[in-house]
Coordinates of N, CA, C and O in Angstrom, one line a residue:
M1148 N -186.1 159.1 70.5 CA -185.7 157.7 71.0 C -184.7 157.1 70.8 O -183.8 157.5 70.9
Q1149 N -184.7 156.3 72.5 CA -183.7 155.8 72.6 C -182.9 154.8 71.5 O -183.5 154.1 71.0
Q1150 N -181.6 154.8 71.9 CA -180.4 154.2 70.1 C -179.6 153.2 71.5 O -179.0 152.5 70.7
N1151 N -179.2 153.4 72.5 CA -178.3 152.5 73.3 C -179.1 151.1 72.8 O -180.4 150.9 73.9
L1152 N -178.1 149.9 72.7 CA -178.7 148.9 72.3 C -178.7 148.3 74.1 O -177.6 148.1 74.6
A1153 N -180.1 147.6 74.3 CA -180.4 146.9 75.7 C -179.1 147.6 76.6 O -178.8 146.9 78.1
L1154 N -179.2 149.1 77.3 CA -178.6 149.8 77.8 C -177.4 149.4 78.4 O -177.4 149.0 79.4
G1155 N -176.3 149.2 77.1 CA -175.4 149.0 77.9 C -174.8 147.4 76.8 O -173.4 147.2 77.0
Y1156 N -176.0 146.5 77.0 CA -175.4 145.3 76.4 C -175.5 145.6 75.0 O -175.8 146.2 74.2
T1157 N -173.9 144.6 74.5 CA -173.9 145.4 72.9 C -174.3 143.7 72.4 O -173.8 143.6 70.8
F1158 N -174.1 142.5 73.0 CA -174.2 141.7 72.1 C -175.4 140.4 73.2 O -174.9 140.4 74.1
C1159 N -175.5 139.4 72.1 CA -176.5 138.8 73.3 C -175.6 137.4 73.8 O -175.1 136.5 73.3
V1160 N -175.3 137.5 74.8 CA -175.0 136.3 75.4 C -175.7 134.7 75.8 O -175.2 133.7 76.3
S1161 N -176.9 135.2 76.2 CA -177.7 134.2 76.7 C -178.2 133.4 75.5 O -178.5 133.7 74.4
T1162 N -178.4 132.0 76.0 CA -179.6 131.4 75.1 C -180.7 131.2 75.3 O -181.2 130.2 74.5
T1163 N -181.0 131.4 76.4 CA -182.5 131.0 76.7 C -183.5 132.1 76.3 O -183.3 133.3 77.1
D1164 N -185.2 131.4 76.3 CA -185.6 132.6 76.8 C -186.1 133.4 77.9 O -186.1 134.2 77.4
E1165 N -185.9 132.8 78.9 CA -186.0 133.3 79.9 C -184.8 134.4 80.4 O -185.0 135.2 80.8
D1166 N -183.7 134.2 79.7 CA -182.7 135.1 79.7 C -182.7 136.6 79.1 O -182.6 137.3 79.3
R1167 N -183.4 136.1 77.9 CA -183.6 137.4 76.8 C -184.9 137.8 77.4 O -184.9 138.8 77.0
M1168 N -185.8 137.0 77.8 CA -187.1 138.2 78.6 C -186.6 138.5 79.8 O -187.2 139.9 79.8
F1169 N -185.5 138.2 80.7 CA -185.0 138.8 81.5 C -184.7 140.7 81.2 O -184.5 141.3 81.9
M1170 N -183.9 140.1 80.1 CA -183.3 141.6 79.0 C -184.6 142.6 79.2 O -184.4 144.0 79.0
A1171 N -185.5 141.6 78.3 CA -186.7 142.5 78.2 C -187.2 143.1 79.1 O -187.8 144.6 79.3
I1172 N -187.6 143.0 80.6 CA -187.8 143.0 81.7 C -186.9 143.9 82.1 O -187.0 145.2 82.6
H1173 N -185.5 144.2 82.1 CA -185.1 145.4 82.2 C -185.3 146.4 81.6 O -185.3 147.8 82.4
L1174 N -185.3 146.4 80.4 CA -185.9 147.8 79.3 C -187.3 147.9 79.7 O -187.3 149.3 79.6
A1175 N -188.4 147.2 79.9 CA -189.5 147.6 80.8 C -189.1 148.4 81.7 O -189.9 149.3 82.1
R1176 N -188.6 148.1 82.6 CA -188.3 148.9 84.1 C -187.9 150.2 83.6 O -187.7 151.6 84.5
E1177 N -186.6 150.1 83.0 CA -186.2 152.2 82.5 C -187.1 152.7 82.0 O -187.2 153.9 82.4
A1178 N -188.2 152.3 80.8 CA -189.3 153.0 80.9 C -190.2 153.2 81.8 O -190.9 154.7 81.8
E1179 N -190.5 152.6 83.2 CA -191.1 153.1 83.8 C -190.8 153.8 84.8 O -190.8 155.0 85.5
K1180 N -189.2 154.1 85.0 CA -188.3 155.1 85.5 C -188.4 156.3 84.9 O -188.7 157.1 85.5
R1181 N -189.0 156.0 83.4 CA -189.5 157.6 82.5 C -190.9 157.8 82.8 O -191.0 158.9 81.9
G1182 N -191.8 157.1 83.6 CA -193.1 157.5 83.9 C -193.3 156.8 82.1 O -195.1 157.0 82.2
E1183 N -193.2 155.9 81.6 CA -194.0 155.1 80.3 C -194.4 153.9 80.8 O -194.2 153.7 82.0
V1184 N -195.7 153.6 80.5 CA -196.0 152.1 80.3 C -194.7 150.8 80.4 O -194.4 150.9 79.7
P1185 N -194.3 150.2 81.9 CA -193.5 149.4 81.5 C -193.2 148.0 80.4 O -193.5 147.2 80.7
V1186 N -193.3 148.4 79.1 CA -192.9 147.4 78.3 C -191.3 147.2 77.3 O -191.1 148.4 77.2
G1187 N -190.9 145.5 77.9 CA -189.6 145.8 77.2 C -189.2 145.1 76.0 O -190.4 144.0 76.1
A1188 N -188.8 145.1 74.8 CA -188.6 144.1 73.9 C -187.1 144.2 73.4 O -186.3 145.2 73.4
V1189 N -187.0 142.8 72.8 CA -185.2 142.5 72.6 C -185.7 141.9 71.5 O -186.4 140.6 71.4
I1190 N -184.8 141.9 70.4 CA -184.4 141.0 68.8 C -183.5 140.7 68.9 O -182.5 141.1 69.4
V1191 N -183.3 139.0 68.3 CA -182.2 138.7 68.1 C -182.3 137.3 67.0 O -183.7 137.7 66.6
D1192 N -181.1 138.0 66.1 CA -181.1 137.2 64.8 C -181.1 135.9 65.2 O -180.9 135.6 65.7
P1193 N -180.9 135.4 63.7 CA -181.0 133.8 63.5 C -180.0 132.9 64.5 O -179.9 132.0 64.7
D1194 N -178.8 133.5 64.8 CA -177.7 132.9 65.2 C -177.7 133.6 66.9 O -176.9 133.1 67.7
G1195 N -178.9 133.9 67.4 CA -179.1 134.4 68.6 C -178.2 135.5 69.0 O -178.2 136.0 70.4
K1196 N -177.8 136.9 67.8 CA -177.4 137.9 68.2 C -177.9 139.0 68.7 O -179.1 138.9 67.5
L1197 N -177.6 139.8 69.8 CA -178.9 140.5 69.7 C -178.7 142.0 68.8 O -177.3 142.5 68.8
I1198 N -179.7 142.3 68.8 CA -179.6 143.5 67.2 C -180.9 144.4 67.4 O -180.7 145.3 66.8
G1199 N -181.6 144.3 68.3 CA -182.1 145.3 68.5 C -183.1 145.4 70.0 O -183.6 144.7 70.7
T1200 N -183.2 146.8 70.6 CA -184.1 146.5 71.7 C -184.9 147.6 71.4 O -184.5 148.6 71.1
G1201 N -186.1 147.8 72.9 CA -186.6 148.9 72.7 C -187.7 148.9 73.8 O -187.7 147.9 74.6
Y1202 N -187.8 150.1 74.6 CA -188.5 150.1 76.1 C -189.6 151.0 75.1 O -189.4 151.8 74.4
N1203 N -190.6 151.0 75.8 CA -191.9 152.4 75.6 C -191.4 154.0 76.0 O -190.7 153.8 76.6
E1204 N -191.8 154.4 74.7 CA -191.4 155.8 74.9 C -192.1 156.4 74.1 O -191.8 157.7 73.8
P1205 N -193.8 156.5 73.6 CA -194.5 157.6 73.6 C -194.9 158.8 74.0 O -194.9 159.7 73.2
I1206 N -194.5 158.9 75.3 CA -194.9 160.1 76.0 C -193.2 160.7 76.5 O -193.6 162.2 75.0
G1207 N -192.1 160.5 75.9 CA -191.0 160.9 75.9 C -190.6 161.2 74.7 O -190.4 162.3 74.2
A1208 N -191.1 160.9 73.3 CA -190.7 160.6 71.9 C -192.0 161.4 71.5 O -191.5 162.2 70.1
T1209 N -192.9 161.8 72.4 CA -194.1 162.1 71.7 C -194.5 161.9 69.9 O -194.4 162.5 69.3
D1210 N -194.6 160.3 70.3 CA -194.5 159.6 69.2 C -195.4 158.5 69.8 O -195.3 157.5 70.5
P1211 N -196.7 158.2 68.7 CA -198.2 157.6 69.1 C -197.6 155.9 69.4 O -197.7 154.9 69.4
T1212 N -196.5 155.9 68.2 CA -196.2 154.4 67.8 C -194.6 154.0 68.0 O -194.2 153.1 68.1
A1213 N -193.9 155.0 69.3 CA -193.1 154.4 69.5 C -193.6 153.4 71.0 O -192.6 153.8 72.3
H1214 N -193.7 152.3 70.5 CA -194.1 151.2 71.3 C -192.4 150.2 71.2 O -192.2 150.3 70.8
A1215 N -192.5 149.3 72.9 CA -191.0 149.0 72.7 C -191.0 148.4 71.4 O -189.6 148.0 71.0
E1216 N -191.8 147.0 71.4 CA -191.6 146.3 69.8 C -191.5 147.3 68.8 O -190.0 147.1 68.2
I1217 N -191.9 148.6 68.4 CA -191.7 149.1 66.9 C -190.1 149.9 67.4 O -189.4 149.9 66.5
V1218 N -190.1 150.2 68.4 CA -188.5 150.8 68.5 C -187.5 149.4 68.5 O -186.7 150.2 67.7
A1219 N -187.6 148.7 68.9 CA -186.7 147.6 68.6 C -186.8 147.0 67.5 O -185.5 146.9 66.9
L1220 N -187.9 146.6 66.7 CA -187.7 146.5 65.5 C -186.9 147.7 64.1 O -186.5 147.4 63.8
R1221 N -187.2 149.2 64.8 CA -186.7 150.3 63.8 C -184.7 150.0 64.2 O -184.5 150.1 63.3
I1222 N -184.4 149.9 65.5 CA -183.3 149.9 65.9 C -182.2 148.3 64.6 O -181.7 148.3 64.2
A1223 N -183.5 147.1 64.7 CA -182.7 145.9 64.4 C -182.5 146.1 62.7 O -182.1 145.8 62.2
A1224 N -184.2 146.6 62.2 CA -183.8 146.9 60.5 C -183.0 147.7 59.8 O -181.8 147.5 59.0
T1225 N -182.2 148.6 60.7 CA -181.2 149.4 60.6 C -179.9 148.8 60.9 O -179.4 148.8 60.1
R1226 N -179.8 148.0 61.9 CA -178.6 147.3 61.8 C -178.1 146.5 61.2 O -177.4 146.1 60.4
M1227 N -179.2 145.9 60.4 CA -179.5 144.6 59.4 C -179.1 145.1 58.0 O -179.6 144.6 56.9
N1228 N -179.8 146.5 57.7 CA -179.9 147.3 56.4 C -181.0 146.9 55.7 O -181.1 146.4 54.4
N1229 N -182.4 145.9 56.5 CA -183.5 145.5 55.6 C -184.5 146.1 56.9 O -184.2 145.6 57.9
Y1230 N -185.9 146.0 56.1 CA -186.5 146.1 56.9 C -187.5 144.8 57.3 O -188.3 144.9 57.7
R1231 N -186.9 143.8 56.7 CA -187.4 142.3 56.5 C -186.0 141.8 57.6 O -185.5 142.1 57.4
L1232 N -186.8 141.3 58.4 CA -186.2 140.5 59.5 C -186.2 139.0 59.9 O -186.7 138.5 61.1
P1233 N -185.9 138.4 58.8 CA -186.6 136.9 58.5 C -185.3 136.0 59.4 O -184.4 136.3 59.7
G1234 N -186.1 134.8 60.3 CA -185.6 134.2 61.4 C -184.9 134.8 62.6 O -184.5 134.2 63.3
C1235 N -185.7 136.2 62.6 CA -185.4 136.9 63.7 C -186.2 136.3 64.6 O -187.9 136.1 64.5
T1236 N -185.9 137.0 65.9 CA -187.3 136.4 67.2 C -186.8 137.7 67.6 O -185.8 138.3 68.4
I1237 N -188.3 137.9 68.3 CA -188.7 139.1 69.6 C -189.3 138.5 70.6 O -189.8 138.0 70.4
Y1238 N -188.6 139.3 71.7 CA -189.1 138.9 73.2 C -189.7 140.2 73.5 O -189.0 141.3 73.7
T1239 N -191.1 140.2 73.9 CA -191.5 141.2 74.8 C -192.2 141.0 76.1 O -193.0 139.6 76.0
T1240 N -192.4 141.6 76.9 CA -192.8 141.7 77.9 C -194.4 141.4 78.0 O -194.8 140.8 78.9
I1241 N -194.9 142.0 77.1 CA -196.6 142.2 77.2 C -197.0 141.7 75.7 O -196.5 142.1 74.9
E1242 N -197.8 140.8 75.8 CA -198.8 140.2 74.4 C -198.5 141.7 73.3 O -199.6 142.7 73.9
P1243 N -198.1 141.9 72.3 CA -198.2 142.9 71.6 C -199.8 143.5 71.2 O -200.8 142.2 70.9
C1244 N -199.9 144.9 70.9 CA -201.3 145.1 70.5 C -201.2 145.1 69.2 O -200.8 144.5 68.2
A1245 N -202.3 145.4 68.4 CA -202.2 145.2 67.3 C -201.6 146.0 66.4 O -201.1 145.8 65.0
M1246 N -201.1 147.3 66.6 CA -199.8 147.8 65.7 C -198.8 146.9 65.5 O -198.3 146.5 64.8
C1247 N -198.1 147.0 67.0 CA -197.1 146.0 67.0 C -197.3 144.6 66.3 O -196.0 144.2 65.8
A1248 N -198.0 144.4 66.8 CA -198.5 142.5 65.7 C -198.4 142.7 64.7 O -197.6 142.0 63.8
G1249 N -199.0 143.7 64.0 CA -199.0 144.3 62.0 C -197.7 143.7 61.9 O -197.2 143.8 60.9
A1250 N -196.9 145.1 62.4 CA -195.7 145.2 62.7 C -194.8 144.1 62.3 O -193.6 144.3 61.5
L1251 N -194.8 143.6 63.2 CA -194.0 141.9 63.4 C -194.1 141.5 62.0 O -193.1 140.9 61.6
V1252 N -195.6 140.5 61.4 CA -195.7 140.6 60.2 C -195.1 141.1 59.5 O -194.3 140.2 58.0
N1253 N -195.0 142.6 59.2 CA -194.5 142.8 58.1 C -192.9 142.8 58.0 O -192.2 143.2 57.1
A1254 N -192.8 142.8 59.3 CA -191.4 142.8 59.2 C -190.8 140.9 59.2 O -189.4 141.0 59.0
R1255 N -191.6 140.4 59.1 CA -191.2 139.0 58.6 C -190.5 138.7 60.1 O -189.8 137.4 59.5
I1256 N -190.8 138.9 61.2 CA -190.1 138.0 62.5 C -191.0 136.9 62.3 O -191.7 136.7 62.3
A1257 N -189.9 135.7 62.7 CA -190.1 134.4 62.7 C -190.4 133.9 63.6 O -191.6 133.4 63.7
R1258 N -190.3 134.5 65.1 CA -190.9 133.9 66.3 C -190.8 134.8 67.3 O -190.3 136.0 67.4
L1259 N -191.9 135.4 67.9 CA -192.2 136.0 69.4 C -192.7 135.3 70.3 O -193.1 133.9 70.6
V1260 N -192.1 135.7 71.2 CA -191.7 135.0 72.5 C -192.8 136.3 73.5 O -191.6 137.4 73.4
Y1261 N -193.6 135.9 74.3 CA -194.2 137.1 75.3 C -194.3 136.8 76.3 O -194.0 135.4 76.8
G1262 N -194.2 137.7 77.2 CA -194.8 137.3 79.2 C -196.0 136.9 79.1 O -196.5 136.3 79.2
A1263 N -196.7 138.1 79.6 CA -198.1 138.0 79.9 C -199.1 138.6 78.8 O -198.4 139.2 77.7
R1264 N -200.0 137.9 78.6 CA -201.2 138.3 78.2 C -201.8 139.4 78.3 O -201.7 139.8 79.6
D1265 N -202.1 139.9 76.9 CA -202.4 141.9 77.4 C -204.4 141.6 77.0 O -204.6 141.3 76.2
E1266 N -205.6 141.5 78.2 CA -206.6 140.9 78.2 C -207.4 142.1 77.5 O -208.4 141.8 76.8
R1267 N -206.4 143.4 77.4 CA -207.3 144.8 76.9 C -207.1 144.9 75.3 O -207.5 145.1 74.7
F1268 N -205.5 144.9 75.3 CA -205.7 145.2 73.9 C -204.4 144.5 73.1 O -203.6 144.6 72.1
G1269 N -204.2 142.7 73.8 CA -203.2 141.8 73.2 C -203.4 141.1 71.9 O -205.0 141.4 71.6
A1270 N -203.4 141.2 70.6 CA -203.9 141.2 69.6 C -203.0 139.8 68.8 O -203.3 139.6 67.7
V1271 N -202.6 138.9 69.7 CA -202.0 137.8 69.5 C -202.4 136.7 69.7 O -203.1 135.7 68.5
E1272 N -202.9 136.7 70.5 CA -203.6 135.8 71.1 C -205.1 135.9 72.1 O -206.0 135.2 71.7
T1273 N -205.1 136.7 72.5 CA -206.1 137.2 73.3 C -207.3 137.5 72.0 O -208.4 137.4 72.0
H1274 N -206.9 138.6 70.7 CA -207.9 139.3 69.7 C -207.1 139.2 68.6 O -205.7 139.6 68.9
F1275 N -208.0 138.8 67.9 CA -207.5 139.1 66.6 C -206.4 138.1 66.0 O -206.2 137.6 64.6
R1276 N -205.7 137.4 66.2 CA -205.0 136.6 66.1 C -204.3 136.8 65.2 O -204.0 136.1 64.0
I1277 N -203.7 137.8 65.1 CA -202.5 138.8 63.9 C -201.4 137.9 63.5 O -201.4 138.1 62.2
C1278 N -201.0 137.1 64.5 CA -199.7 137.0 64.0 C -199.7 135.3 63.1 O -198.7 135.2 62.9
D1279 N -200.9 134.7 63.5 CA -201.0 133.4 62.8 C -202.5 133.2 62.2 O -202.7 132.4 61.9
N1280 N -202.7 134.6 61.9 CA -203.8 134.9 61.0 C -203.9 134.4 59.4 O -203.1 134.5 59.1
P1281 N -205.0 133.4 59.1 CA -204.8 132.7 57.6 C -205.4 133.4 56.7 O -204.5 133.3 55.4
D1282 N -205.3 134.5 56.9 CA -205.5 135.4 56.0 C -204.3 136.3 55.7 O -204.3 137.4 54.2
L1283 N -203.3 136.9 56.3 CA -202.1 137.2 56.2 C -201.4 136.1 55.4 O -200.9 134.7 55.6
N1284 N -200.3 137.1 55.2 CA -199.1 136.5 53.9 C -197.9 135.7 54.5 O -196.7 135.2 54.3
H1285 N -198.2 135.8 55.9 CA -196.7 135.6 57.2 C -197.3 135.0 58.2 O -197.9 136.0 58.8
K1286 N -197.0 134.2 58.7 CA -197.6 133.6 59.9 C -195.7 133.6 61.1 O -195.1 133.4 60.5
I1287 N -196.2 133.6 62.2 CA -195.2 133.9 63.4 C -195.4 132.5 64.4 O -196.4 132.6 64.8
E1288 N -193.9 131.9 64.9 CA -194.3 131.3 66.1 C -194.5 132.0 66.7 O -193.8 133.0 67.5
V1289 N -195.5 131.9 67.8 CA -195.7 132.4 69.1 C -195.5 131.5 69.8 O -196.0 130.5 70.4
T1290 N -194.5 131.8 71.4 CA -194.5 131.4 72.4 C -195.1 132.3 73.4 O -194.1 133.3 73.5
G1291 N -196.4 131.9 74.0 CA -195.9 133.0 75.4 C -196.1 132.5 76.9 O -196.0 131.2 76.8
G1292 N -195.8 133.1 77.7 CA -196.0 133.1 79.2 C -194.9 132.6 79.6 O -194.8 131.9 80.8
V1293 N -193.5 133.5 78.8 CA -192.5 133.5 79.7 C -192.4 134.3 80.3 O -192.6 135.4 80.2
L1294 N -192.0 133.7 81.5 CA -191.6 134.8 83.1 C -193.0 135.6 83.1 O -192.6 136.8 83.3
E1295 N -194.3 134.9 82.9 CA -195.4 135.6 82.9 C -195.6 136.3 84.1 O -196.5 137.4 84.1
E1296 N -195.5 135.5 85.3 CA -195.9 136.2 86.3 C -194.9 137.7 86.7 O -195.5 138.5 87.0
N1297 N -193.6 137.4 86.4 CA -192.6 138.7 86.4 C -193.3 139.7 85.7 O -193.2 141.2 86.6
C1298 N -193.5 139.2 84.3 CA -194.0 140.4 83.5 C -195.4 140.9 83.9 O -196.0 142.4 83.9
R1299 N -196.5 140.3 83.9 CA -197.8 140.6 85.0 C -197.1 141.4 85.6 O -197.7 143.1 86.1
R1300 N -196.9 140.9 86.9 CA -196.5 142.0 88.1 C -196.0 143.1 87.9 O -196.1 144.3 88.7
L1301 N -195.1 144.0 86.9 CA -194.5 144.4 86.5 C -195.7 145.7 85.6 O -195.1 147.0 86.6
M1302 N -196.4 145.1 85.3 CA -197.4 145.8 84.7 C -198.6 146.2 85.6 O -199.3 147.5 86.1
Q1303 N -199.0 145.6 86.8 CA -200.1 145.5 87.2 C -199.3 146.3 88.7 O -200.2 147.5 89.4
D1304 N -198.2 146.6 89.0 CA -197.7 147.3 89.9 C -197.7 148.6 89.5 O -197.9 149.6 90.3
F1305 N -197.6 149.0 88.3 CA -196.9 149.5 87.7 C -198.8 150.9 87.6 O -198.5 152.3 88.2
F1306 N -199.7 150.3 87.3 CA -201.2 150.8 87.1 C -201.5 151.1 88.4 O -202.2 152.1 88.9
R1307 N -201.2 150.2 89.2 CA -202.0 150.1 90.8 C -201.0 151.5 91.6 O -202.0 152.7 92.1
K1308 N -200.0 151.9 91.2 CA -199.4 153.2 91.5 C -199.7 154.1 91.0 O -200.2 155.2 91.8
K1309 N -199.8 154.2 89.8 CA -200.9 155.1 89.1 C -202.5 155.7 89.6 O -202.9 156.4 89.6
R1310 N -203.1 154.3 89.7 CA -204.1 155.0 90.5 C -204.1 155.3 92.0 O -205.2 156.4 92.5
E1311 N -203.2 155.1 92.9 CA -203.4 155.2 94.1 C -202.8 157.0 94.3 O -203.3 157.5 94.9
I1312 N -202.0 157.6 92.6 CA -201.3 159.1 92.9 C -203.0 159.7 92.6 O -203.3 160.7 93.2
W1313 N -203.7 159.3 91.5 CA -205.1 159.7 91.0 C -206.1 159.5 91.6 O -207.3 160.1 91.8
R1314 N -206.1 158.7 93.1 CA -207.1 158.6 93.8 C -207.9 159.6 95.0 O -206.9 160.3 95.5
P1315 N -208.8 160.0 94.9 CA -209.0 161.3 95.4 C -209.0 161.5 96.8 O -209.6 159.5 97.5
R1316 N -208.5 161.7 97.9 CA -208.2 161.7 99.2 C -209.7 162.3 99.9 O -210.0 163.4 99.7
T1317 N -209.9 161.2 100.8 CA -211.2 161.9 101.7 C -210.5 161.9 102.9 O -209.9 161.5 103.5

């Protein structure tokens, strides 16, 4: 798994959700270059310092759990020497799936900011509502739609290109 923090970023100098989402988009593009679904994630601590980054790499890592959010959580937890990340915020380009949303709750992430909804697998607002489910013991503040068009286009372009490659020629 990739261990380089934000591909050269060593700390977070930006303060806005949009700036941090641009970092996640940059990471998503790195995943795409490697043939992975383009999803990127960035985690900042309560002071706004960058503590974890990740991009999708289940193919390259031969690991079905190597989603961008999980990779970023692993790095952040190691850096903080704690599997719990209270007060931290995660920025991710797409609405997290059930596995990732569950991991965010278990890590006690305080805030989730995501770009585009995921109509098929999104488990935060589209399906399941894992991050604010009243049956769970931790709730996450959720902000969706940050740089939504940029994030949606990244995914749509990736899958359009994939379909073109596999479309039978007549």
